[in-house]
mmCIF file of C-alpha atoms in Angstrom:
data_model
loop_
_atom_site.group_PDB
_atom_site.id
_atom_site.type_symbol
_atom_site.label_atom_id
_atom_site.label_comp_id
_atom_site.label_asym_id
_atom_site.label_seq_id
_atom_site.Cartn_x
_atom_site.Cartn_y
_atom_site.Cartn_z
ATOM 1 C CA MET A 1 -37.436 -165.511 -112.999
ATOM 2 C CA SER A 2 -34.719 -163.280 -114.385
ATOM 3 C CA GLY A 3 -33.633 -165.934 -116.846
ATOM 4 C CA HIS A 4 -29.939 -165.152 -116.267
ATOM 5 C CA PRO A 5 -27.829 -168.093 -115.050
ATOM 6 C CA GLU A 6 -26.467 -167.680 -111.558
ATOM 7 C CA SER A 7 -23.271 -169.551 -112.368
ATOM 8 C CA PRO A 8 -20.326 -167.709 -113.962
ATOM 9 C CA PRO A 9 -20.462 -167.431 -117.749
ATOM 10 C CA LEU A 10 -18.852 -170.135 -119.821
ATOM 11 C CA ARG A 11 -15.332 -169.450 -120.992
ATOM 12 C CA LEU A 12 -13.376 -170.234 -124.096
ATOM 13 C CA VAL A 13 -9.580 -170.059 -123.997
ATOM 14 C CA SER A 14 -9.603 -166.291 -124.283
ATOM 15 C CA GLU A 15 -6.955 -163.593 -124.637
ATOM 16 C CA THR A 16 -9.324 -160.678 -125.092
ATOM 17 C CA ALA A 17 -8.221 -158.502 -122.190
ATOM 18 C CA PRO A 18 -6.899 -155.219 -123.630
ATOM 19 C CA THR A 19 -3.154 -154.719 -123.384
ATOM 20 C CA MET A 20 -3.093 -151.101 -124.548
ATOM 21 C CA PRO A 21 -4.445 -148.098 -122.602
ATOM 22 C CA ASP A 22 -7.688 -146.855 -124.089
ATOM 23 C CA GLU A 23 -6.360 -143.291 -124.226
ATOM 24 C CA ALA A 24 -3.725 -144.485 -126.728
ATOM 25 C CA LEU A 25 -6.452 -145.521 -129.172
ATOM 26 C CA PRO A 26 -7.352 -145.228 -131.957
ATOM 27 C CA TRP A 27 -4.038 -145.490 -133.784
ATOM 28 C CA TRP A 28 -4.447 -142.379 -135.960
ATOM 29 C CA LYS A 29 -4.374 -140.149 -132.875
ATOM 30 C CA GLY A 30 -0.650 -140.744 -132.574
ATOM 31 C CA ALA A 31 0.203 -141.427 -136.208
ATOM 32 C CA GLY A 32 1.796 -137.999 -136.641
ATOM 33 C CA ASP A 33 -0.384 -136.776 -139.533
ATOM 34 C CA PRO A 34 -3.134 -134.390 -138.350
ATOM 35 C CA LEU A 35 -4.819 -134.285 -141.760
ATOM 36 C CA LEU A 36 -5.026 -138.074 -141.901
ATOM 37 C CA ALA A 37 -6.634 -138.118 -138.461
ATOM 38 C CA GLN A 38 -9.083 -135.388 -139.500
ATOM 39 C CA LEU A 39 -10.124 -137.213 -142.670
ATOM 40 C CA ILE A 40 -10.627 -140.508 -140.845
ATOM 41 C CA GLU A 41 -12.825 -138.853 -138.223
ATOM 42 C CA GLN A 42 -14.790 -137.157 -140.984
ATOM 43 C CA GLY A 43 -15.331 -140.437 -142.810
ATOM 44 C CA LEU A 44 -16.378 -142.288 -139.659
ATOM 45 C CA ALA A 45 -18.854 -139.565 -138.719
ATOM 46 C CA HIS A 46 -20.600 -139.501 -142.105
ATOM 47 C CA ASP A 47 -20.574 -143.141 -143.184
ATOM 48 C CA PRO A 48 -24.200 -144.286 -143.653
ATOM 49 C CA VAL A 49 -23.460 -147.903 -142.716
ATOM 50 C CA LEU A 50 -21.883 -146.874 -139.407
ATOM 51 C CA ILE A 51 -24.736 -144.447 -138.762
ATOM 52 C CA CYS A 52 -27.219 -147.291 -139.233
ATOM 53 C CA GLN A 53 -25.258 -149.587 -136.953
ATOM 54 C CA ALA A 54 -25.090 -146.916 -134.256
ATOM 55 C CA PHE A 55 -28.815 -146.280 -134.691
ATOM 56 C CA ASP A 56 -29.585 -149.986 -134.285
ATOM 57 C CA LEU A 57 -27.438 -150.124 -131.153
ATOM 58 C CA THR A 58 -29.185 -147.195 -129.508
ATOM 59 C CA GLN A 59 -32.574 -148.604 -130.522
ATOM 60 C CA SER A 60 -31.814 -151.974 -128.921
ATOM 61 C CA VAL A 61 -30.699 -150.291 -125.696
ATOM 62 C CA ASP A 62 -33.787 -148.059 -125.620
ATOM 63 C CA LYS A 63 -36.045 -151.057 -126.219
ATOM 64 C CA ALA A 64 -34.434 -153.036 -123.416
ATOM 65 C CA HIS A 65 -35.035 -150.193 -120.953
ATOM 66 C CA ALA A 66 -38.424 -149.095 -122.258
ATOM 67 C CA PRO A 67 -41.238 -148.785 -119.692
ATOM 68 C CA GLY A 68 -44.071 -151.249 -119.679
ATOM 69 C CA LEU A 69 -44.598 -154.767 -118.369
ATOM 70 C CA ARG A 70 -44.215 -156.441 -121.763
ATOM 71 C CA ASN A 71 -40.843 -154.869 -122.490
ATOM 72 C CA ARG A 72 -39.556 -155.622 -119.003
ATOM 73 C CA LEU A 73 -40.643 -159.283 -119.197
ATOM 74 C CA THR A 74 -39.137 -159.661 -122.658
ATOM 75 C CA HIS A 75 -35.853 -158.250 -121.400
ATOM 76 C CA LEU A 76 -35.833 -160.438 -118.291
ATOM 77 C CA ILE A 77 -36.772 -163.698 -119.979
ATOM 78 C CA ALA A 78 -34.432 -163.451 -122.978
ATOM 79 C CA GLN A 79 -31.139 -164.627 -121.558
ATOM 80 C CA ASP A 80 -28.976 -163.527 -124.449
ATOM 81 C CA ASP A 81 -30.430 -160.052 -125.103
ATOM 82 C CA ASP A 82 -27.520 -158.325 -123.404
ATOM 83 C CA THR A 83 -24.997 -160.648 -125.046
ATOM 84 C CA ALA A 84 -26.497 -159.943 -128.471
ATOM 85 C CA ARG A 85 -26.256 -156.187 -127.891
ATOM 86 C CA ARG A 86 -22.645 -156.470 -126.761
ATOM 87 C CA ALA A 87 -21.775 -158.601 -129.799
ATOM 88 C CA GLN A 88 -23.536 -156.020 -131.972
ATOM 89 C CA ALA A 89 -21.461 -153.284 -130.348
ATOM 90 C CA TYR A 90 -18.251 -155.158 -131.139
ATOM 91 C CA ALA A 91 -19.404 -155.574 -134.753
ATOM 92 C CA TYR A 92 -19.852 -151.793 -134.891
ATOM 93 C CA ALA A 93 -16.353 -151.269 -133.442
ATOM 94 C CA ASP A 94 -14.907 -153.717 -135.961
ATOM 95 C CA ALA A 95 -16.617 -151.850 -138.810
ATOM 96 C CA ARG A 96 -15.075 -148.580 -137.595
ATOM 97 C CA ASN A 97 -11.661 -150.230 -137.499
ATOM 98 C CA HIS A 98 -11.897 -151.450 -141.092
ATOM 99 C CA LEU A 99 -13.342 -148.211 -142.476
ATOM 100 C CA ALA A 100 -10.502 -146.266 -140.863
ATOM 101 C CA GLU A 101 -8.067 -148.653 -142.578
ATOM 102 C CA ARG A 102 -9.693 -148.086 -145.980
ATOM 103 C CA ILE A 103 -9.625 -144.308 -145.559
ATOM 104 C CA ALA A 104 -5.975 -144.349 -144.504
ATOM 105 C CA LEU A 105 -4.961 -146.553 -147.447
ATOM 106 C CA ALA A 106 -6.829 -144.264 -149.854
ATOM 107 C CA TYR A 107 -5.099 -141.245 -148.286
ATOM 108 C CA ILE A 108 -1.683 -142.881 -148.712
ATOM 109 C CA GLU A 109 -2.483 -143.654 -152.344
ATOM 110 C CA ALA A 110 -3.450 -140.033 -152.989
ATOM 111 C CA ARG A 111 -0.237 -138.798 -151.355
ATOM 112 C CA ARG A 112 1.776 -141.328 -153.353
ATOM 113 C CA TRP A 113 0.461 -140.006 -156.660
ATOM 114 C CA GLN A 114 0.945 -136.430 -155.531
ATOM 115 C CA GLU A 115 4.624 -137.149 -154.997
ATOM 116 C CA ARG A 116 4.987 -139.148 -158.204
ATOM 117 C CA LEU A 117 3.334 -136.369 -160.184
ATOM 118 C CA ALA A 118 5.683 -133.835 -158.587
ATOM 119 C CA VAL A 119 8.856 -135.725 -159.545
ATOM 120 C CA ARG A 120 7.603 -136.289 -163.088
ATOM 121 C CA VAL A 121 6.774 -132.605 -163.539
ATOM 122 C CA LYS A 122 10.172 -131.694 -162.125
ATOM 123 C CA ALA A 123 11.865 -134.031 -164.625
ATOM 124 C CA THR A 124 10.383 -132.191 -167.616
ATOM 125 C CA ASP A 125 12.710 -129.164 -167.367
ATOM 126 C CA PRO A 126 15.983 -131.141 -167.719
ATOM 127 C CA LEU A 127 14.451 -133.070 -170.617
ATOM 128 C CA ARG A 128 13.528 -129.871 -172.426
ATOM 129 C CA ASP A 129 17.038 -128.544 -171.803
ATOM 130 C CA ASN A 130 18.497 -131.754 -173.193
ATOM 131 C CA GLY A 131 16.323 -131.388 -176.289
ATOM 132 C CA GLU A 132 17.413 -127.795 -176.888
ATOM 133 C CA ILE A 133 21.065 -128.765 -176.523
ATOM 134 C CA ALA A 134 20.600 -131.711 -178.896
ATOM 135 C CA HIS A 135 19.022 -129.506 -181.580
ATOM 136 C CA PHE A 136 21.732 -126.852 -181.122
ATOM 137 C CA ARG A 137 24.525 -129.410 -181.457
ATOM 138 C CA LYS A 138 22.799 -130.983 -184.467
ATOM 139 C CA GLU A 139 22.658 -127.587 -186.221
ATOM 140 C CA ALA A 140 26.325 -127.116 -185.398
ATOM 141 C CA GLY A 141 27.081 -130.421 -187.068
ATOM 142 C CA LEU A 142 28.378 -131.958 -183.853
ATOM 143 C CA VAL A 143 25.809 -134.765 -183.525
ATOM 144 C CA PRO A 144 23.481 -136.565 -185.943
ATOM 145 C CA ALA A 145 19.802 -135.675 -186.329
ATOM 146 C CA MET A 146 18.968 -138.778 -184.336
ATOM 147 C CA ASP A 147 19.856 -136.958 -181.101
ATOM 148 C CA GLY A 148 17.243 -134.301 -181.731
ATOM 149 C CA ASP A 149 14.642 -136.890 -182.678
ATOM 150 C CA MET A 150 15.363 -138.888 -179.546
ATOM 151 C CA ALA A 151 15.054 -135.734 -177.429
ATOM 152 C CA ASP A 152 11.648 -135.036 -178.945
ATOM 153 C CA VAL A 153 10.547 -138.600 -178.228
ATOM 154 C CA MET A 154 11.715 -138.332 -174.628
ATOM 155 C CA THR A 155 9.885 -135.056 -174.131
ATOM 156 C CA GLY A 156 6.710 -136.539 -175.594
ATOM 157 C CA LEU A 157 6.937 -139.616 -173.417
ATOM 158 C CA ASP A 158 7.534 -137.496 -170.331
ATOM 159 C CA THR A 159 4.521 -135.325 -171.093
ATOM 160 C CA ALA A 160 2.396 -138.445 -171.442
ATOM 161 C CA SER A 161 3.683 -139.828 -168.135
ATOM 162 C CA VAL A 162 2.835 -136.544 -166.400
ATOM 163 C CA GLU A 163 -0.734 -136.738 -167.680
ATOM 164 C CA ALA A 164 -0.982 -140.389 -166.644
ATOM 165 C CA ALA A 165 0.178 -139.508 -163.136
ATOM 166 C CA ARG A 166 -2.305 -136.645 -162.970
ATOM 167 C CA ASN A 167 -5.131 -139.008 -163.953
ATOM 168 C CA LYS A 168 -4.070 -141.506 -161.299
ATOM 169 C CA LEU A 169 -4.034 -138.721 -158.725
ATOM 170 C CA ASN A 170 -7.539 -137.662 -159.718
ATOM 171 C CA GLU A 171 -8.728 -141.275 -159.331
ATOM 172 C CA ALA A 172 -7.114 -141.562 -155.895
ATOM 173 C CA ILE A 173 -8.644 -138.275 -154.747
ATOM 174 C CA GLY A 174 -12.033 -139.415 -156.014
ATOM 175 C CA THR A 175 -11.792 -142.680 -154.075
ATOM 176 C CA LEU A 176 -10.768 -140.895 -150.871
ATOM 177 C CA ALA A 177 -13.494 -138.277 -151.318
ATOM 178 C CA ARG A 178 -16.155 -140.985 -151.571
ATOM 179 C CA LEU A 179 -14.916 -142.677 -148.409
ATOM 180 C CA ILE A 180 -15.038 -139.480 -146.348
ATOM 181 C CA HIS A 181 -18.185 -138.156 -148.090
ATOM 182 C CA ALA A 182 -16.549 -134.971 -149.355
ATOM 183 C CA LEU A 183 -16.401 -133.212 -152.696
ATOM 184 C CA PRO A 184 -13.192 -133.936 -154.653
ATOM 185 C CA ASP A 185 -12.477 -130.230 -155.139
ATOM 186 C CA ASP A 186 -12.800 -129.588 -151.400
ATOM 187 C CA LEU A 187 -10.496 -132.511 -150.691
ATOM 188 C CA ARG A 188 -7.909 -131.176 -153.147
ATOM 189 C CA GLY A 189 -7.861 -127.968 -151.150
ATOM 190 C CA GLN A 190 -7.204 -129.925 -147.963
ATOM 191 C CA LEU A 191 -4.438 -132.001 -149.539
ATOM 192 C CA GLY A 192 -2.676 -128.998 -151.068
ATOM 193 C CA ASN A 193 -0.499 -128.925 -154.140
ATOM 194 C CA GLU A 194 2.584 -130.635 -152.703
ATOM 195 C CA GLY A 195 1.922 -134.072 -151.309
ATOM 196 C CA HIS A 196 4.027 -135.604 -148.598
ATOM 197 C CA LEU A 197 3.611 -139.242 -147.683
ATOM 198 C CA PRO A 198 3.083 -139.751 -143.953
ATOM 199 C CA ALA A 199 5.948 -141.447 -142.149
ATOM 200 C CA LEU A 200 3.919 -143.951 -140.136
ATOM 201 C CA ALA A 201 5.955 -146.121 -137.812
ATOM 202 C CA ALA A 202 4.186 -149.189 -136.455
ATOM 203 C CA ARG A 203 6.040 -151.543 -134.183
ATOM 204 C CA PRO A 204 5.894 -155.159 -135.330
ATOM 205 C CA ALA A 205 3.672 -157.015 -132.903
ATOM 206 C CA ASN A 206 1.623 -160.159 -132.546
ATOM 207 C CA ASP A 207 -1.151 -158.905 -130.277
ATOM 208 C CA ARG A 208 -4.741 -159.719 -131.198
ATOM 209 C CA SER A 209 -6.170 -158.908 -127.770
ATOM 210 C CA HIS A 210 -7.920 -155.731 -128.930
ATOM 211 C CA ARG A 211 -9.633 -157.199 -132.005
ATOM 212 C CA ALA A 212 -13.333 -156.427 -131.779
ATOM 213 C CA ASP A 213 -14.294 -159.272 -134.108
ATOM 214 C CA LEU A 214 -12.733 -161.835 -131.753
ATOM 215 C CA ARG A 215 -14.481 -160.343 -128.753
ATOM 216 C CA GLY A 216 -17.814 -160.440 -130.534
ATOM 217 C CA LEU A 217 -17.235 -164.021 -131.689
ATOM 218 C CA GLU A 218 -16.392 -165.111 -128.167
ATOM 219 C CA LEU A 219 -19.633 -163.601 -126.902
ATOM 220 C CA ARG A 220 -21.694 -165.339 -129.574
ATOM 221 C CA LEU A 221 -20.035 -168.699 -129.030
ATOM 222 C CA THR A 222 -20.351 -168.637 -125.252
ATOM 223 C CA SER A 223 -23.952 -167.433 -125.511
ATOM 224 C CA ASN A 224 -24.790 -170.319 -127.808
ATOM 225 C CA LEU A 225 -23.124 -172.808 -125.478
ATOM 226 C CA THR A 226 -24.972 -171.391 -122.471
ATOM 227 C CA ARG A 227 -28.297 -171.497 -124.293
ATOM 228 C CA HIS A 228 -27.792 -175.184 -125.053
ATOM 229 C CA LYS A 229 -26.677 -175.913 -121.470
ATOM 230 C CA VAL A 230 -23.180 -177.026 -122.411
ATOM 231 C CA GLU A 231 -21.135 -177.445 -119.250
ATOM 232 C CA GLN A 232 -17.759 -175.801 -118.719
ATOM 233 C CA ASP A 233 -16.160 -179.248 -118.340
ATOM 234 C CA ALA A 234 -17.105 -180.082 -121.932
ATOM 235 C CA ILE A 235 -15.546 -176.829 -123.162
ATOM 236 C CA ASP A 236 -12.372 -177.413 -121.152
ATOM 237 C CA SER A 237 -12.097 -180.927 -122.526
ATOM 238 C CA ALA A 238 -12.469 -179.699 -126.117
ATOM 239 C CA ALA A 239 -9.941 -176.938 -125.495
ATOM 240 C CA LYS A 240 -7.370 -179.400 -124.172
ATOM 241 C CA ALA A 241 -7.594 -181.560 -127.286
ATOM 242 C CA PRO A 242 -4.864 -181.106 -129.927
ATOM 243 C CA GLU A 243 -5.665 -178.416 -132.476
ATOM 244 C CA ASP A 244 -5.895 -180.897 -135.336
ATOM 245 C CA ALA A 245 -8.486 -182.814 -133.355
ATOM 246 C CA THR A 246 -10.850 -179.880 -132.907
ATOM 247 C CA GLY A 247 -12.201 -179.636 -136.409
ATOM 248 C CA PRO A 248 -15.956 -179.263 -136.810
ATOM 249 C CA ALA A 249 -17.716 -182.181 -135.155
ATOM 250 C CA PRO A 250 -21.025 -183.502 -136.353
ATOM 251 C CA GLU A 251 -23.752 -182.689 -133.876
ATOM 252 C CA ALA A 252 -24.819 -186.314 -133.604
ATOM 253 C CA PRO A 253 -28.284 -187.083 -132.359
ATOM 254 C CA ALA A 254 -28.426 -188.312 -128.816
ATOM 255 C CA LYS A 255 -28.139 -192.051 -128.422
ATOM 256 C CA PRO A 256 -31.279 -193.568 -126.979
ATOM 257 C CA ALA A 257 -30.905 -195.353 -123.682
ATOM 258 C CA ALA A 258 -33.199 -197.540 -121.642
ATOM 259 C CA GLY A 259 -35.777 -195.393 -119.965
ATOM 260 C CA LYS A 260 -34.291 -192.199 -121.377
ATOM 261 C CA LYS A 261 -35.030 -190.050 -124.391
ATOM 262 C CA GLY A 262 -31.335 -189.655 -125.089
ATOM 263 C CA ASP A 263 -27.906 -188.834 -123.735
ATOM 264 C CA PRO A 264 -27.480 -185.034 -123.873
ATOM 265 C CA LYS A 265 -23.731 -185.269 -123.270
ATOM 266 C CA ILE A 266 -23.039 -186.367 -126.853
ATOM 267 C CA THR A 267 -24.598 -183.267 -128.357
ATOM 268 C CA ALA A 268 -22.989 -181.046 -125.730
ATOM 269 C CA ASP A 269 -19.534 -182.438 -126.499
ATOM 270 C CA ALA A 270 -20.058 -181.838 -130.211
ATOM 271 C CA ARG A 271 -21.196 -178.266 -129.588
ATOM 272 C CA ALA A 272 -18.175 -177.629 -127.386
ATOM 273 C CA LYS A 273 -15.827 -179.058 -129.991
ATOM 274 C CA ASN A 274 -17.358 -176.942 -132.746
ATOM 275 C CA ALA A 275 -17.157 -173.788 -130.641
ATOM 276 C CA VAL A 276 -13.496 -174.366 -129.764
ATOM 277 C CA ALA A 277 -12.684 -175.131 -133.416
ATOM 278 C CA ALA A 278 -14.380 -171.927 -134.579
ATOM 279 C CA TRP A 279 -12.565 -169.936 -131.905
ATOM 280 C CA ARG A 280 -9.174 -171.371 -132.816
ATOM 281 C CA ALA A 281 -9.768 -170.831 -136.541
ATOM 282 C CA ALA A 282 -10.630 -167.171 -135.921
ATOM 283 C CA GLN A 283 -7.463 -166.706 -133.877
ATOM 284 C CA ILE A 284 -5.370 -168.355 -136.581
ATOM 285 C CA ARG A 285 -6.834 -166.008 -139.200
ATOM 286 C CA ALA A 286 -6.149 -163.011 -136.976
ATOM 287 C CA ASP A 287 -2.557 -164.104 -136.387
ATOM 288 C CA ALA A 288 -2.075 -164.612 -140.136
ATOM 289 C CA GLU A 289 -3.312 -161.078 -140.877
ATOM 290 C CA ILE A 290 -0.941 -159.629 -138.287
ATOM 291 C CA HIS A 291 1.951 -161.743 -139.561
ATOM 292 C CA ASP A 292 1.356 -160.734 -143.188
ATOM 293 C CA ALA A 293 1.125 -157.021 -142.349
ATOM 294 C CA SER A 294 4.219 -157.188 -140.154
ATOM 295 C CA GLY A 295 6.145 -158.977 -142.912
ATOM 296 C CA ALA A 296 5.054 -156.419 -145.490
ATOM 297 C CA LEU A 297 6.207 -153.627 -143.192
ATOM 298 C CA ASP A 298 9.623 -155.255 -142.734
ATOM 299 C CA THR A 299 10.000 -155.811 -146.481
ATOM 300 C CA ALA A 300 9.073 -152.236 -147.381
ATOM 301 C CA THR A 301 11.360 -150.822 -144.690
ATOM 302 C CA LEU A 302 14.302 -152.881 -145.917
ATOM 303 C CA ARG A 303 13.855 -151.492 -149.436
ATOM 304 C CA LEU A 304 14.242 -147.860 -148.347
ATOM 305 C CA ALA A 305 18.002 -147.762 -147.713
ATOM 306 C CA PRO A 306 19.062 -149.443 -151.004
ATOM 307 C CA LEU A 307 16.690 -147.203 -152.967
ATOM 308 C CA ALA A 308 18.085 -144.086 -151.310
ATOM 309 C CA LYS A 309 21.577 -145.240 -152.209
ATOM 310 C CA ALA A 310 20.497 -145.964 -155.781
ATOM 311 C CA GLU A 311 18.990 -142.496 -156.121
ATOM 312 C CA ALA A 312 22.179 -140.853 -154.870
ATOM 313 C CA THR A 313 24.237 -142.843 -157.378
ATOM 314 C CA ALA A 314 21.823 -142.090 -160.227
ATOM 315 C CA THR A 315 21.856 -138.376 -159.386
ATOM 316 C CA ARG A 316 25.648 -138.248 -159.581
ATOM 317 C CA THR A 317 25.568 -140.204 -162.835
ATOM 318 C CA VAL A 318 23.043 -137.920 -164.494
ATOM 319 C CA THR A 319 25.009 -134.849 -163.462
ATOM 320 C CA ASP A 320 28.132 -136.279 -165.097
ATOM 321 C CA ALA A 321 26.146 -137.384 -168.168
ATOM 322 C CA ARG A 322 24.689 -133.899 -168.688
ATOM 323 C CA LEU A 323 28.098 -132.290 -168.478
ATOM 324 C CA GLY A 324 29.596 -134.975 -170.695
ATOM 325 C CA TYR A 325 26.961 -134.592 -173.408
ATOM 326 C CA ARG A 326 27.270 -130.813 -173.458
ATOM 327 C CA SER A 327 31.032 -131.100 -173.769
ATOM 328 C CA GLY A 328 30.807 -133.855 -176.374
ATOM 329 C CA THR A 329 32.322 -136.668 -174.315
ATOM 330 C CA GLU A 330 29.068 -138.630 -173.762
ATOM 331 C CA THR A 331 26.358 -139.839 -176.117
ATOM 332 C CA PHE A 332 22.722 -138.853 -175.953
ATOM 333 C CA SER A 333 21.730 -142.445 -175.233
ATOM 334 C CA MET A 334 23.876 -142.350 -172.106
ATOM 335 C CA LEU A 335 22.130 -139.171 -170.999
ATOM 336 C CA TYR A 336 18.733 -140.751 -171.747
ATOM 337 C CA VAL A 337 19.532 -143.787 -169.573
ATOM 338 C CA ALA A 338 20.839 -141.611 -166.727
ATOM 339 C CA GLU A 339 17.732 -139.376 -166.723
ATOM 340 C CA ALA A 340 15.452 -142.427 -166.697
ATOM 341 C CA ALA A 341 17.447 -144.010 -163.862
ATOM 342 C CA VAL A 342 17.039 -140.955 -161.626
ATOM 343 C CA LEU A 343 13.289 -140.850 -162.194
ATOM 344 C CA ALA A 344 12.969 -144.606 -161.583
ATOM 345 C CA ALA A 345 14.957 -144.355 -158.340
ATOM 346 C CA GLN A 346 12.853 -141.446 -157.107
ATOM 347 C CA GLU A 347 9.590 -143.173 -157.920
ATOM 348 C CA GLY A 348 10.897 -146.398 -156.369
ATOM 349 C CA GLN A 349 11.559 -144.564 -153.118
ATOM 350 C CA ILE A 350 8.089 -143.027 -153.173
ATOM 351 C CA ASP A 351 6.491 -146.418 -153.754
ATOM 352 C CA ALA A 352 8.544 -148.009 -150.974
ATOM 353 C CA ARG A 353 7.605 -145.294 -148.477
ATOM 354 C CA ALA A 354 3.956 -145.656 -149.500
ATOM 355 C CA ALA A 355 4.173 -149.435 -149.067
ATOM 356 C CA ALA A 356 5.693 -149.000 -145.607
ATOM 357 C CA ALA A 357 2.951 -146.558 -144.575
ATOM 358 C CA ALA A 358 0.230 -148.864 -145.934
ATOM 359 C CA ALA A 359 1.741 -151.851 -144.123
ATOM 360 C CA ALA A 360 1.790 -149.872 -140.885
ATOM 361 C CA VAL A 361 -1.904 -149.085 -141.299
ATOM 362 C CA ARG A 362 -2.720 -152.719 -142.062
ATOM 363 C CA LEU A 363 -0.739 -153.835 -139.018
ATOM 364 C CA TRP A 364 -2.650 -151.460 -136.754
ATOM 365 C CA SER A 365 -5.927 -152.602 -138.274
ATOM 366 C CA ALA A 366 -5.010 -156.290 -138.005
ATOM 367 C CA GLN A 367 -4.439 -155.742 -134.281
ATOM 368 C CA GLY A 368 -7.845 -154.068 -134.009
ATOM 369 C CA LEU A 369 -6.448 -150.709 -132.908
ATOM 370 C CA GLY A 370 -8.979 -148.596 -134.819
ATOM 371 C CA TRP A 371 -11.542 -148.246 -132.011
ATOM 372 C CA HIS A 372 -11.762 -147.663 -128.271
ATOM 373 C CA ASP A 373 -14.204 -148.565 -125.516
ATOM 374 C CA ALA A 374 -16.317 -145.441 -125.970
ATOM 375 C CA ASP A 375 -17.273 -146.689 -129.450
ATOM 376 C CA LEU A 376 -19.162 -149.587 -127.868
ATOM 377 C CA ALA A 377 -21.836 -147.159 -126.684
ATOM 378 C CA PRO A 378 -22.271 -144.631 -129.509
ATOM 379 C CA ALA A 379 -24.262 -141.488 -128.864
ATOM 380 C CA PRO A 380 -27.848 -141.483 -130.154
ATOM 381 C CA THR A 381 -28.056 -140.363 -133.769
ATOM 382 C CA GLU A 382 -29.948 -137.080 -133.767
ATOM 383 C CA GLY A 383 -32.745 -136.681 -136.267
ATOM 384 C CA VAL A 384 -32.677 -140.306 -137.444
ATOM 385 C CA THR A 385 -35.961 -142.186 -137.060
ATOM 386 C CA VAL A 386 -35.564 -144.801 -139.807
ATOM 387 C CA CYS A 387 -32.225 -146.033 -141.053
ATOM 388 C CA VAL A 388 -31.833 -147.695 -144.434
ATOM 389 C CA GLN A 389 -28.359 -148.880 -145.348
ATOM 390 C CA PRO A 390 -27.183 -148.189 -148.921
#
């Protein structure tokens, strides 16, 4: 009368056994940036959607174990109650994984604009010096008035770029503050005045075994197949078929036969084929996400060395151009180009390091490394009796 099948559960072609020790998860524990880890934990703890999901999980567990004959019978008769709760738990873990990714990407963006603002502010002093020298040399009759005008234009443009960078930083801080449910001013205090992009190093991998969404999907598919009494042989047959032959199959009505209401094997085969097709499609999407993130990480990493070399060359060039202009051997336009090249090289390096850090985060997230087994059974939410998601 328990309602649970005595035979082993149905299987898809699964690779969902974890390959990483649970103590190594989640990824931000070992990312090397304590503030990033702190902000992610803060955001996960205060997110209303996650709080509601955790509340629903604890409510479903409490209901399943509630005293009383009615509750016990309901729990015993419903074959997929436990499967539904486990799938719900994996959905909660998957939501944690993706929220952690969004917080980390917002943090990287805030750090990126902190660094870009710093280099732009630092570039203002040489520009002002260049302007003073240009006006001095113009008054001495050594250069035309155009040099002084160009210096004023450069200073004005640089001031505008500083303000633009400051506005972008404020936007990034605002986005991050909303994700972690903090006040922007408090977050500014945590970030400090000098931003440093985290050096996150993710190893390229093609491991989807820890993805919570795949585990939840497998539970739902196998539960559905069990509920409709699809035999394991039908699943194995569908799994052995070529991938291009496992597209969605129409669930054809059973063919009538003499003395029978229908042949249930036709519908069972179609259900098995559909389940295998859905499972394979989900795995393909997961592999594509991992591949794209890994490729982005490789691309960003390859850009770092050439940009560092370009910055070193531009720095030497601008030093020579400054000396040459002051001594009268170089034109102001040459100095202008050299100053702009240094700033472009510095900002290019910042952007490349930010892209590498973001790709590392996306790679971790694509592998589902933003949760661990303890998240499948969240602690009861104290003081919450009704949960309404925003």
